[in-house]
Coordinates of C-alpha atoms in Angstrom, one line a residue:
M1 CA 7.8 13.0 -31.2
R2 CA 8.7 14.1 -27.7
W3 CA 8.5 17.8 -28.6
P4 CA 4.8 18.0 -27.3
L5 CA 6.1 17.3 -23.9
A6 CA 7.7 20.8 -23.9
F7 CA 4.2 22.3 -23.8
W8 CA 3.1 19.8 -21.1
N9 CA 6.1 20.8 -19.0
V10 CA 5.3 24.4 -19.2
V11 CA 1.8 23.8 -17.9
F12 CA 2.3 21.0 -15.4
A13 CA 6.0 20.6 -14.4
P14 CA 7.0 22.9 -11.5
S15 CA 10.3 24.7 -12.3
D16 CA 10.8 26.5 -9.0
V17 CA 13.4 25.4 -6.5
Y18 CA 12.2 24.3 -3.1
R19 CA 11.7 27.2 -0.7
P20 CA 11.6 26.4 3.0
D21 CA 8.5 27.2 4.9
A22 CA 9.6 29.5 7.7
S23 CA 6.6 28.5 9.8
K24 CA 7.9 24.9 10.0
D25 CA 11.0 23.4 11.7
A26 CA 14.1 22.2 9.9
Q27 CA 13.1 18.5 10.0
W28 CA 9.7 19.2 8.4
N29 CA 11.3 21.2 5.6
R30 CA 13.9 18.5 5.0
G31 CA 11.1 16.0 4.8
A32 CA 9.0 18.2 2.5
Y33 CA 12.0 18.6 0.1
L34 CA 12.5 14.8 0.0
V35 CA 8.9 13.8 -0.4
E36 CA 7.9 16.5 -2.8
G37 CA 11.1 16.5 -4.8
A38 CA 13.9 14.0 -4.7
G39 CA 11.8 11.1 -3.4
H40 CA 9.0 11.8 -5.9
C41 CA 6.5 10.0 -3.7
G42 CA 3.7 11.7 -5.5
A43 CA 4.5 10.0 -8.8
C44 CA 2.7 6.9 -7.5
H45 CA 0.7 8.1 -4.6
T46 CA -1.0 11.2 -6.1
P47 CA -4.0 10.9 -8.4
R48 CA -3.7 12.2 -11.9
S49 CA -6.0 14.3 -14.1
L50 CA -7.0 13.5 -17.7
A51 CA -3.7 15.2 -18.9
F52 CA -1.8 12.7 -16.6
N53 CA -0.5 15.5 -14.4
E54 CA -0.4 15.0 -10.7
K55 CA -3.4 16.8 -9.1
G56 CA -1.2 18.1 -6.3
T57 CA 2.5 18.6 -5.9
D58 CA 3.0 19.7 -2.3
S59 CA 1.4 20.0 1.1
H60 CA -0.9 22.8 0.1
S61 CA -3.0 20.4 -2.0
A62 CA -5.4 17.9 -0.3
A63 CA -4.9 15.6 -3.3
F64 CA -1.1 15.3 -2.8
V65 CA -0.2 11.7 -1.9
S66 CA -3.9 10.9 -1.3
G67 CA -3.7 7.6 -3.0
A68 CA -3.9 6.5 -6.7
L69 CA -4.2 3.5 -9.0
I70 CA -1.0 2.8 -11.0
D71 CA 0.0 -0.3 -12.9
G72 CA -2.6 -2.5 -11.4
W73 CA -1.8 -1.5 -7.8
F74 CA -3.5 1.0 -5.6
A75 CA -0.8 3.1 -4.0
P76 CA -2.4 4.1 -0.7
S77 CA -2.7 7.5 0.8
L78 CA 0.4 8.8 2.7
R79 CA -1.8 11.3 4.5
N80 CA -3.3 10.8 7.9
D81 CA -6.5 9.2 6.8
A82 CA -7.7 7.0 9.8
N83 CA -8.4 3.9 7.7
T84 CA -6.8 4.1 4.3
G85 CA -3.7 6.2 5.1
L86 CA -1.2 6.7 7.9
G87 CA -3.6 7.7 10.6
R88 CA -2.8 4.7 12.8
W89 CA 0.9 4.9 12.2
S90 CA 3.4 6.7 14.4
E91 CA 6.5 8.5 13.0
D92 CA 8.5 5.5 14.1
D93 CA 6.2 3.1 12.2
V94 CA 6.9 5.2 9.0
F95 CA 10.6 5.2 9.7
R96 CA 10.7 1.4 10.2
F97 CA 8.7 0.7 7.1
L98 CA 11.0 2.8 4.9
K99 CA 14.1 1.5 6.6
T100 CA 13.4 -2.2 6.9
G101 CA 10.4 -2.8 4.5
R102 CA 8.0 -3.8 7.3
N103 CA 6.3 -2.8 10.5
D104 CA 3.3 -4.1 12.5
H105 CA 0.9 -2.7 9.9
V106 CA 2.2 -3.9 6.6
V107 CA 5.1 -5.5 4.7
V108 CA 6.4 -4.0 1.4
F109 CA 4.6 -5.4 -1.6
G110 CA 3.5 -4.3 -5.1
S111 CA 5.2 -1.3 -6.7
M112 CA 6.6 -0.3 -3.4
T113 CA 9.0 -3.3 -3.5
E114 CA 11.1 -1.7 -6.1
A115 CA 11.1 1.7 -4.4
F116 CA 12.2 0.0 -1.1
N117 CA 14.8 -2.3 -2.7
N118 CA 16.5 0.4 -4.7
S119 CA 15.8 3.6 -2.8
T120 CA 14.3 4.2 0.7
Q121 CA 16.4 1.7 2.7
F122 CA 19.5 3.6 1.5
F123 CA 18.3 7.0 2.9
S124 CA 20.2 8.2 6.0
D125 CA 18.3 7.7 9.2
D126 CA 18.0 11.5 9.6
D127 CA 16.4 11.8 6.2
L128 CA 13.9 8.9 6.9
R129 CA 13.0 10.6 10.2
A130 CA 12.4 13.8 8.3
V131 CA 10.2 12.0 5.7
A132 CA 8.2 10.4 8.6
H133 CA 7.8 13.8 10.4
Y134 CA 6.6 15.5 7.2
L135 CA 4.1 12.8 6.2
K136 CA 2.6 12.6 9.7
S137 CA 1.9 16.4 9.4
L138 CA -0.4 15.9 6.4
P139 CA -4.1 15.9 7.3
G140 CA -6.3 13.1 6.1
D141 CA -9.8 13.2 4.7
Q142 CA -11.5 12.2 7.9
Q143 CA -15.0 12.7 6.5
G144 CA -14.4 10.7 3.3
D145 CA -12.5 8.0 5.1
G146 CA -15.5 7.1 7.4
A147 CA -15.5 6.1 11.0
P148 CA -12.2 4.8 12.3
W149 CA -11.8 1.0 11.8
Q150 CA -12.2 -1.1 14.9
Y151 CA -11.5 -4.8 15.2
E152 CA -14.6 -7.1 15.5
P153 CA -13.5 -10.4 17.0
T154 CA -17.0 -11.8 16.8
Q155 CA -16.5 -12.3 13.1
A156 CA -13.9 -14.9 13.7
A157 CA -16.7 -17.2 14.7
S158 CA -17.7 -17.4 11.0
L159 CA -14.5 -19.5 10.5
Q160 CA -15.7 -22.3 12.7
P161 CA -16.3 -25.5 10.7
A162 CA -20.1 -25.5 11.1
A163 CA -20.4 -21.8 10.1
R164 CA -18.0 -21.4 7.2
Q165 CA -19.7 -24.0 5.0
S166 CA -22.3 -21.4 4.0
I167 CA -20.0 -18.4 3.7
P168 CA -18.4 -17.9 0.2
G169 CA -14.7 -17.5 0.5
A170 CA -14.4 -18.7 4.2
Q171 CA -13.4 -22.2 3.2
T172 CA -10.7 -20.9 0.9
Y173 CA -9.4 -18.5 3.5
M174 CA -9.0 -21.3 6.0
A175 CA -7.2 -23.5 3.5
K176 CA -5.0 -21.0 1.8
C177 CA -4.6 -17.9 4.0
S178 CA -5.2 -18.6 7.7
F179 CA -1.9 -20.5 8.3
C180 CA 0.0 -17.2 7.9
H181 CA -2.5 -14.4 8.4
G182 CA -4.4 -16.2 11.2
A183 CA -8.1 -17.1 11.6
D184 CA -8.4 -13.8 13.4
G185 CA -6.9 -11.9 10.4
R186 CA -4.2 -10.3 12.6
G187 CA -1.1 -11.8 10.9
Q188 CA 2.2 -12.6 12.6
G189 CA 3.6 -9.3 13.9
Q190 CA 6.0 -7.6 11.5
W191 CA 6.7 -10.8 9.5
V192 CA 3.2 -11.5 8.1
P193 CA 1.0 -8.4 7.8
P194 CA -2.6 -8.3 9.2
L195 CA -5.5 -8.4 6.8
A196 CA -7.8 -7.1 9.6
G197 CA -7.7 -3.3 9.3
A198 CA -5.1 -3.3 6.4
A199 CA -5.3 -0.3 4.2
S200 CA -5.7 -2.6 1.2
S201 CA -8.7 -4.1 2.8
L202 CA -10.3 -0.8 3.7
V203 CA -9.7 1.2 0.5
P204 CA -12.7 0.9 -1.9
D205 CA -10.4 0.0 -4.8
S206 CA -9.6 -3.7 -4.6
S207 CA -6.8 -3.8 -7.2
S208 CA -4.0 -4.3 -4.7
S209 CA -5.8 -7.1 -3.0
I210 CA -6.5 -8.9 -6.3
N211 CA -3.1 -8.3 -7.7
V212 CA -1.1 -9.7 -4.7
T213 CA -3.4 -12.7 -4.5
L214 CA -3.0 -13.5 -8.2
N215 CA 0.7 -12.7 -8.5
G216 CA 2.2 -12.8 -5.0
S217 CA 4.7 -10.3 -3.8
G218 CA 8.1 -9.6 -5.2
R219 CA 11.4 -10.4 -3.4
V220 CA 12.1 -7.9 -0.7
V221 CA 15.8 -7.4 -0.1
A222 CA 16.7 -5.5 3.1
A223 CA 20.4 -4.7 3.8
G224 CA 21.4 -7.2 1.1
V225 CA 19.4 -10.1 2.6
P226 CA 16.4 -11.5 0.7
D227 CA 13.3 -12.0 2.7
S228 CA 12.2 -15.4 4.1
Y229 CA 8.4 -14.8 4.0
R230 CA 6.6 -13.9 0.8
M231 CA 3.1 -13.9 -0.3
P232 CA 2.8 -16.7 -2.9
S233 CA 1.0 -16.5 -6.2
Y234 CA -2.4 -18.2 -6.4
R235 CA -2.8 -17.5 -10.1
A236 CA -2.6 -21.2 -11.1
Q237 CA -4.4 -22.5 -8.0
L238 CA -7.5 -20.4 -7.7
S239 CA -10.1 -19.5 -10.2
D240 CA -11.4 -16.0 -10.7
G241 CA -14.5 -16.8 -8.7
E242 CA -12.5 -18.3 -5.9
I243 CA -10.3 -15.3 -5.6
A244 CA -13.3 -13.0 -5.8
D245 CA -15.0 -14.9 -3.0
V246 CA -12.0 -15.1 -0.6
L247 CA -11.2 -11.4 -1.1
T248 CA -14.9 -10.5 -0.5
F249 CA -14.7 -12.4 2.7
V250 CA -11.4 -10.7 3.8
R251 CA -12.7 -7.2 2.9
S252 CA -15.9 -7.7 4.9
S253 CA -14.5 -9.5 8.0
W254 CA -13.0 -8.3 11.3
G255 CA -14.4 -4.8 10.9
N256 CA -13.4 -4.5 7.3
R257 CA -16.4 -3.2 5.3
Q258 CA -15.9 -2.9 1.6
P259 CA -18.0 -3.9 -1.4
P260 CA -17.8 -7.4 -2.9
V261 CA -15.0 -8.2 -5.3
T262 CA -16.4 -9.5 -8.6
R263 CA -15.2 -12.3 -10.9
G264 CA -14.9 -9.7 -13.6
D265 CA -12.5 -7.6 -11.4
V266 CA -10.2 -10.6 -11.0
K267 CA -10.5 -11.7 -14.7
K268 CA -9.4 -8.2 -15.8
L269 CA -6.3 -8.1 -13.7
R270 CA -5.4 -11.7 -14.5
K271 CA -5.2 -10.7 -18.2
Q272 CA -3.2 -7.5 -17.5
T273 CA -0.6 -8.8 -15.0
V274 CA 2.0 -11.6 -14.5
S275 CA 3.3 -13.4 -11.4
A276 CA 5.9 -11.5 -9.3
S277 CA 9.5 -12.6 -9.7
S278 CA 10.9 -14.7 -6.8
S279 CA 14.5 -14.3 -7.9
P280 CA 16.6 -12.7 -5.2
V281 CA 18.5 -9.6 -6.1
I282 CA 21.4 -8.9 -3.8
L283 CA 22.0 -5.2 -3.5
K284 CA 25.1 -3.6 -2.0
T285 CA 24.6 -1.3 0.9
H286 CA 27.6 0.9 0.1

């Protein structure tokens, strides 16, 4: 029954070989080849139409790698959106993330864990630099992304004992989240990512926030060494309402401004997902 795919391929699957853009330098063209082709970044990060085809396949489309929901995770924009994409990242930030699985903005989690464990960390440094150079050339949707995020330290006052009694989610945050992510939401450098200004806290779709809270993060293995710090699963510890409240608190604090997470949102993903595996997988680097 796979024969109908032949028709789908004719309509939606590009068959042309990559043709370098003469107006760009060699590094950009190498990055474009890797991102658009061999790296198939758009398979997760590009939204799809009703026919399940990617809405864009290269840099000429504003939809290309602009962010998409897949398998219960929201794969964020890889374009230069100020809040929900790579706008605040440097080329070196992109390189370090793909090479080591972490930088000062985020640590690998969700579907990207498999991509990092089995793929990007094994790219040559030159290829990773090319990918970073190409991605940083893609313009973001500055109008749709809103005003650039700015940290609001005054909101940390809501976590004082006298104040947090009346704020849904604040008590849970202090009990379950603040030890690692901090009362200020700024995390612990490259080891524990910030929640203040995180793309997952700024994108309207809350799927990734819910999923990682419910199920934790999978084991990240960099250069053959399993990670020491992982997001634990709170599936068995917190109710749907408690998770909704704490994520609503996170997504509306420190300058984050996103709509409330509902109990129904959490309940739906709880039924559709399972806890991430904590088993270490040792990969050879040669």
